[in-house]
Amino acid sequence: MSEWNLEEYLSHGVDRIIKGILKASLQNPKESIFMMQYAKDSRRAREIRRTQEEEGTHIPPFLIASITNQCNLHCKGCYARANHSCHDRGTCENGSLRAEEWKRIFDEAAELGIGFVLLAGGEPTIRPEVLEAAGKQKKILFPVFTNGTLMKDSIFMIFEKNRNLIPVFSIEGDEQTTDTRRGAGTYQMLVHHMERCKKEGILYAASVTVHKDNMEEALSDSFLHKLSDKGCKGVVYVEYVPVNGNTRNLALEDADRDRMNQRLDQIRTEREDMVFVSFPGDEKSSGGCLAAGRGFFHINAAGGAEPCPFSPYSDTSLKTMSLKEALNSPLFVRLREEGHLEREHIGGCVLFEQENEVRRLLGDD
């Protein structure tokens, strides 16, 4: 797929997401007013990316930013703990980007035409000052992927005040499925916070890590009806990446992905009041994985530019260079040009299985 076609493919996907959010927010006046303005900003961002493309620079519409390496949970199969990029809450954050450094990155992203920055961690609500910094950049939509267990009043106030921040609650399915992975009582806490968001008019979504054991449940009418009834306006399905050989049997195979994509097409037709996004999505349609700057890249808590959260390797720091410069890091260029993003793989990340190869590209072997 040519780079020009890639830009069109990505921009079409962005437009579809924004239209979905606009529909989902029709009954929410505050959010609807913000989203109409954001839709205008998104069209301008698309033109900025198109101009950059014509000048020979491909700008992805998405970024993923892990704003902290701390988390209060120990979820089974967590990739971040498996690759040692996540630690217990209270661990020293020395070396992490300050809020003003994140604000500079967010402003640069807006100038480049990047319209979505997914905030993750660790647990991002541990750093409210960074959420506040993100809230100031209204040309970007910030889905905040949170386990939902630290949603105190002050965090709700940040979401209420900044409509460009959208909480995305991590849930695995119904109560037993969720608590088995995330800890006893997590599901009921999520339900409580979802109901508060609905009551206070805060647009929110859910995120589900999909594997063979929960796929049918996560895509079922009963599960989606429960979410919709609690005011949820979207679901992000993230394909499970096996953290070791013992969990490879949980990873989706091609037949599972095909079945999930067919089911998603059906759901999108039946539930126009909600937005449904799958990650990484159909790599066959996008010419391979969208990591390493093709569709997005990952910024870790210390500012390192990484191909994606599942491939935590970096040769470039946002502390010392601009976002535009980081897009052309030597590692990213080699991954894009040498075919590493197009290989067959098990689970949701083509690079997770190429750890030794990525290390070789970095010169670590």
Coordinates of C-alpha atoms in Angstrom, one line a residue:
M1 CA 0.0 0.0 0.0
S2 CA 1.4 3.4 -0.9
E3 CA 2.0 6.0 1.7
W4 CA -0.7 8.2 0.1
N5 CA -3.2 5.5 0.3
L6 CA -2.2 4.8 3.8
E7 CA -2.9 8.4 4.7
E8 CA -6.4 8.1 3.1
Y9 CA -7.0 4.9 4.9
L10 CA -6.1 6.4 8.3
S11 CA -8.0 9.6 7.7
H12 CA -11.1 7.6 6.7
G13 CA -10.8 5.7 10.0
V14 CA -10.5 8.9 12.0
D15 CA -13.6 10.4 10.2
R16 CA -15.6 7.2 11.0
I17 CA -14.6 7.4 14.7
I18 CA -15.5 11.1 15.0
K19 CA -18.9 10.6 13.3
G20 CA -19.6 7.8 15.7
I21 CA -18.7 9.9 18.7
L22 CA -20.9 12.8 17.4
K23 CA -23.8 10.4 17.2
A24 CA -23.1 9.0 20.6
S25 CA -23.0 12.4 22.2
L26 CA -26.3 13.8 20.7
Q27 CA -28.1 13.4 24.0
N28 CA -25.2 15.1 25.9
P29 CA -25.3 18.9 25.1
K30 CA -21.9 19.8 26.7
E31 CA -20.1 16.9 24.9
S32 CA -22.0 17.5 21.7
I33 CA -21.0 21.2 21.5
F34 CA -17.4 20.3 22.1
M35 CA -17.4 17.4 19.6
M36 CA -18.8 19.7 16.8
Q37 CA -15.9 22.1 17.3
Y38 CA -13.5 19.1 17.5
A39 CA -14.8 17.8 14.2
K40 CA -13.9 21.1 12.6
D41 CA -10.4 21.0 14.2
S42 CA -10.1 17.4 12.9
R43 CA -10.8 18.4 9.4
R44 CA -8.0 21.0 9.7
A45 CA -5.7 18.4 11.2
R46 CA -6.4 16.1 8.2
E47 CA -5.4 18.9 5.8
I48 CA -2.2 19.5 7.8
R49 CA -1.3 15.8 7.5
R50 CA -2.1 15.8 3.8
T51 CA 0.1 18.7 3.2
Q52 CA 2.9 17.1 5.1
E53 CA 2.4 13.9 3.1
E54 CA 2.8 15.8 -0.2
E55 CA 6.0 17.2 1.2
G56 CA 7.3 13.7 1.9
T57 CA 6.6 13.4 5.7
H58 CA 4.0 10.9 6.9
I59 CA 2.3 12.0 10.1
P60 CA 0.2 9.4 11.9
P61 CA -3.2 10.6 13.3
F62 CA -2.7 8.8 16.6
L63 CA -0.2 8.7 19.5
I64 CA -0.2 6.5 22.6
A65 CA 1.4 8.1 25.7
S66 CA 2.1 6.2 28.9
I67 CA 2.2 9.1 31.3
T68 CA 3.2 7.0 34.3
N69 CA 4.9 3.6 35.0
Q70 CA 3.0 3.1 38.2
C71 CA -0.2 1.1 38.8
N72 CA -2.1 -0.1 41.8
L73 CA -3.3 -3.4 40.3
H74 CA -1.7 -6.7 39.3
C75 CA -3.9 -7.8 36.4
K76 CA -3.2 -11.4 35.1
G77 CA -1.3 -11.4 31.9
C78 CA -0.4 -7.7 32.0
Y79 CA 2.1 -6.9 29.2
A80 CA 3.4 -3.8 31.0
R81 CA 4.5 -5.8 34.1
A82 CA 5.8 -8.6 31.9
N83 CA 8.2 -6.2 30.1
H84 CA 9.0 -4.4 33.4
S85 CA 7.7 -1.0 32.2
C86 CA 5.1 -0.9 35.0
H87 CA 5.7 -0.9 38.8
D88 CA 3.7 -0.7 42.0
R89 CA 2.1 2.5 43.0
G90 CA 4.4 4.6 45.1
T91 CA 7.5 3.6 43.1
C92 CA 9.7 6.6 42.4
E93 CA 9.0 8.4 39.1
N94 CA 12.5 10.0 38.8
G95 CA 13.2 10.4 35.1
S96 CA 9.5 10.6 34.1
L97 CA 8.4 13.5 31.9
R98 CA 7.1 16.5 33.9
A99 CA 3.6 17.8 33.2
E100 CA 5.0 20.8 31.3
E101 CA 7.1 18.4 29.1
W102 CA 4.0 16.4 28.2
K103 CA 2.2 19.7 27.4
R104 CA 4.9 20.6 25.0
I105 CA 4.5 17.2 23.3
F106 CA 0.7 17.6 23.1
D107 CA 1.1 21.1 21.6
E108 CA 3.6 19.7 19.0
A109 CA 1.2 16.9 18.2
A110 CA -1.6 19.4 17.5
E111 CA 0.6 21.4 15.2
L112 CA 1.5 18.3 13.2
G113 CA -2.1 17.3 12.7
I114 CA -2.3 14.5 15.2
G115 CA -5.8 14.4 16.5
F116 CA -5.9 11.5 19.0
V117 CA -3.5 10.9 21.9
L118 CA -4.4 7.8 24.0
L119 CA -3.3 8.3 27.6
A120 CA -2.3 5.1 29.3
G121 CA 0.2 3.9 31.9
G122 CA 0.5 2.3 34.4
E123 CA -2.6 3.9 35.7
P124 CA -2.9 7.4 34.2
T125 CA -5.1 8.9 37.0
I126 CA -2.1 8.6 39.3
R127 CA -0.9 11.8 37.5
P128 CA -3.7 14.3 37.5
E129 CA -1.3 17.1 36.7
V130 CA -0.7 15.5 33.3
L131 CA -4.4 15.1 32.7
E132 CA -4.8 18.8 33.4
A133 CA -2.1 19.6 30.9
A134 CA -3.8 17.4 28.3
G135 CA -7.1 19.1 28.9
K136 CA -5.6 22.4 27.8
Q137 CA -5.0 21.2 24.3
K138 CA -8.5 21.3 22.9
K139 CA -7.6 20.3 19.3
I140 CA -6.7 16.8 20.5
L141 CA -9.1 14.1 21.9
F142 CA -7.5 12.2 24.8
P143 CA -9.1 8.8 25.5
V144 CA -7.8 8.0 29.0
F145 CA -7.4 4.2 29.5
T146 CA -8.0 3.7 33.2
N147 CA -8.6 0.7 35.5
G148 CA -11.2 2.9 37.2
T149 CA -10.2 2.1 40.8
L150 CA -8.8 5.5 41.6
M151 CA -11.6 7.7 40.4
K152 CA -11.9 10.1 43.3
D153 CA -13.9 13.4 43.2
S154 CA -11.0 15.5 42.0
I155 CA -10.5 13.1 39.0
F156 CA -14.2 13.3 38.1
M157 CA -13.9 17.1 38.2
I158 CA -11.0 17.0 35.7
F159 CA -13.2 15.0 33.2
E160 CA -16.1 17.3 33.8
K161 CA -14.1 20.4 33.1
N162 CA -12.2 19.1 30.1
R163 CA -14.5 17.5 27.5
N164 CA -11.6 16.5 25.3
L165 CA -10.6 13.9 28.0
I166 CA -12.7 10.7 27.7
P167 CA -12.4 8.1 30.4
V168 CA -12.1 4.6 29.0
F169 CA -12.7 2.0 31.7
S170 CA -10.9 -1.4 31.4
I171 CA -13.3 -4.3 31.8
E172 CA -13.1 -7.9 30.7
G173 CA -16.7 -8.9 30.5
D174 CA -19.2 -9.6 33.3
E175 CA -18.3 -9.6 37.0
Q176 CA -16.6 -13.0 37.3
T177 CA -14.5 -12.5 34.1
T178 CA -13.4 -9.0 35.2
D179 CA -12.6 -9.8 38.8
T180 CA -10.7 -13.0 37.8
R181 CA -8.3 -10.9 35.9
R182 CA -8.3 -7.6 37.7
G183 CA -9.1 -8.5 41.3
A184 CA -12.1 -9.0 43.5
G185 CA -14.5 -6.1 43.7
T186 CA -13.1 -4.4 40.6
Y187 CA -16.3 -4.9 38.5
Q188 CA -18.6 -3.4 41.1
M189 CA -16.3 -0.4 41.4
L190 CA -16.4 0.1 37.7
V191 CA -20.2 -0.2 37.6
H192 CA -20.4 2.5 40.3
H193 CA -18.1 4.9 38.4
M194 CA -19.9 4.2 35.1
E195 CA -23.2 5.1 36.7
R196 CA -21.7 8.3 38.1
C197 CA -20.4 9.3 34.7
K198 CA -23.9 8.7 33.3
K199 CA -25.5 10.8 36.1
E200 CA -23.0 13.7 35.6
G201 CA -23.1 13.7 31.8
I202 CA -19.5 12.6 31.3
L203 CA -19.0 10.8 28.0
Y204 CA -17.1 7.6 28.6
A205 CA -16.2 4.3 26.9
A206 CA -15.0 0.8 27.9
S207 CA -11.9 -1.1 26.9
V208 CA -11.8 -4.9 26.6
T209 CA -8.7 -7.1 26.2
V210 CA -10.0 -9.8 23.9
H211 CA -8.7 -13.4 24.0
K212 CA -10.2 -16.8 23.2
D213 CA -11.7 -17.2 26.6
N214 CA -13.7 -14.0 26.7
M215 CA -14.3 -13.0 23.0
E216 CA -17.8 -14.4 22.8
E217 CA -18.8 -12.8 26.1
A218 CA -17.3 -9.4 25.2
L219 CA -19.1 -9.3 21.9
S220 CA -22.4 -10.6 23.2
D221 CA -25.7 -8.7 23.1
S222 CA -26.1 -9.1 26.9
F223 CA -22.7 -7.6 27.7
L224 CA -23.2 -4.7 25.3
H225 CA -26.7 -4.0 26.6
K226 CA -25.4 -3.8 30.2
L227 CA -22.8 -1.3 29.1
S228 CA -25.3 0.8 27.1
D229 CA -27.7 0.8 30.0
K230 CA -25.0 2.3 32.2
G231 CA -24.5 5.1 29.7
C232 CA -21.3 3.7 27.9
K233 CA -20.9 5.2 24.5
G234 CA -18.2 3.1 23.0
V235 CA -16.1 0.0 23.3
V236 CA -12.4 -0.4 22.3
Y237 CA -11.5 -4.1 21.7
V238 CA -7.7 -4.6 22.3
E239 CA -6.4 -7.9 21.0
Y240 CA -4.6 -9.9 23.7
V241 CA -0.8 -10.2 23.4
P242 CA 0.6 -13.3 25.1
V243 CA 3.2 -12.3 27.6
N244 CA 4.8 -15.7 27.7
G245 CA 4.5 -19.2 26.2
N246 CA 2.1 -20.3 28.8
T247 CA -0.6 -18.0 27.5
R248 CA -0.1 -18.3 23.8
N249 CA -3.2 -20.5 23.7
L250 CA -5.3 -17.5 24.6
A251 CA -4.2 -15.4 21.6
L252 CA -6.6 -15.0 18.7
E253 CA -5.9 -16.7 15.5
D254 CA -6.9 -15.6 12.0
A255 CA -10.3 -17.4 12.2
D256 CA -11.0 -15.7 15.5
R257 CA -10.1 -12.3 14.1
D258 CA -12.3 -12.9 11.0
R259 CA -15.2 -13.9 13.3
M260 CA -14.7 -10.8 15.5
N261 CA -14.6 -8.5 12.5
Q262 CA -17.8 -10.0 11.2
R263 CA -19.4 -9.6 14.6
L264 CA -18.2 -6.0 14.8
D265 CA -19.7 -5.1 11.4
Q266 CA -23.0 -6.5 12.7
I267 CA -22.8 -4.6 16.0
R268 CA -22.0 -1.3 14.3
T269 CA -25.1 -1.6 12.2
E270 CA -27.3 -2.6 15.1
R271 CA -26.0 -0.1 17.7
E272 CA -25.5 3.3 16.1
D273 CA -25.6 5.0 19.5
M274 CA -22.2 3.5 20.4
V275 CA -18.7 3.6 18.8
F276 CA -16.8 0.3 18.4
V277 CA -13.1 0.3 17.7
S278 CA -10.7 -2.7 17.4
F279 CA -7.0 -2.5 18.0
P280 CA -4.8 -3.3 16.1
G281 CA -7.7 -3.9 13.7
D282 CA -7.5 -5.6 10.3
E283 CA -3.8 -5.4 9.4
K284 CA -4.5 -6.9 5.9
S285 CA -6.4 -3.7 5.0
S286 CA -3.7 -1.4 6.4
G287 CA -0.8 -3.1 4.7
G288 CA 0.6 -4.4 8.0
C289 CA 1.0 -3.2 11.6
L290 CA 0.4 0.5 12.1
A291 CA 3.2 0.8 14.8
A292 CA 6.5 2.7 14.5
G293 CA 4.9 5.8 13.1
R294 CA 2.8 4.3 10.3
G295 CA -0.5 4.9 12.2
F296 CA 0.9 5.6 15.7
F297 CA 3.8 5.2 18.0
H298 CA 4.2 5.0 21.8
I299 CA 5.9 7.5 24.2
N300 CA 6.9 5.9 27.5
A301 CA 6.8 7.6 30.8
A302 CA 10.4 8.8 30.5
G303 CA 9.9 10.2 27.0
G304 CA 11.3 7.4 24.9
A305 CA 9.8 6.9 21.5
E306 CA 8.8 3.3 21.1
P307 CA 7.2 1.4 18.2
C308 CA 4.2 0.4 20.3
P309 CA 3.5 -0.4 24.0
F310 CA 4.1 -4.1 23.4
S311 CA 7.6 -3.4 21.9
P312 CA 9.3 -1.2 24.6
Y313 CA 12.5 -0.4 22.8
S314 CA 13.7 3.1 21.9
D315 CA 16.6 4.9 20.3
T316 CA 15.0 8.3 20.6
S317 CA 14.0 10.6 23.5
L318 CA 11.4 13.3 23.4
K319 CA 13.4 15.0 26.1
T320 CA 16.0 16.0 23.5
M321 CA 14.2 16.2 20.2
S322 CA 10.9 17.2 18.7
L323 CA 8.0 15.0 18.0
K324 CA 8.5 15.3 14.2
E325 CA 12.1 14.3 14.5
A326 CA 11.2 11.3 16.7
L327 CA 8.9 10.0 13.9
N328 CA 12.0 9.3 11.9
S329 CA 14.0 7.6 14.5
P330 CA 16.5 5.1 13.0
L331 CA 14.6 2.2 14.6
F332 CA 11.2 3.3 13.3
V333 CA 12.6 3.7 9.8
R334 CA 14.2 0.3 9.7
L335 CA 11.1 -1.4 11.1
R336 CA 9.0 0.3 8.4
E337 CA 11.4 -0.2 5.5
E338 CA 12.6 -3.8 6.2
G339 CA 9.2 -5.5 6.3
H340 CA 9.1 -6.2 10.1
L341 CA 5.6 -4.8 10.4
E342 CA 4.2 -7.1 7.8
R343 CA 5.2 -10.5 9.2
E344 CA 2.8 -13.3 10.3
H345 CA 2.3 -13.4 14.1
I346 CA 0.2 -14.8 16.9
G347 CA -1.7 -12.3 19.1
G348 CA -2.2 -8.6 18.8
C349 CA 1.4 -7.4 18.2
V350 CA 3.7 -8.4 15.3
L351 CA 6.7 -6.9 17.1
F352 CA 6.2 -8.6 20.5
E353 CA 7.5 -11.9 18.9
Q354 CA 10.5 -10.1 17.3
E355 CA 12.2 -9.0 20.5
N356 CA 15.6 -10.4 19.5
E357 CA 15.3 -8.8 16.0
V358 CA 14.3 -5.4 17.5
R359 CA 17.3 -5.6 19.9
R360 CA 19.5 -6.4 16.9
L361 CA 18.3 -3.3 15.1
L362 CA 19.2 -1.3 18.2
G363 CA 22.6 -2.9 18.3
D364 CA 21.9 -4.5 21.7
D365 CA 22.9 -8.0 20.7

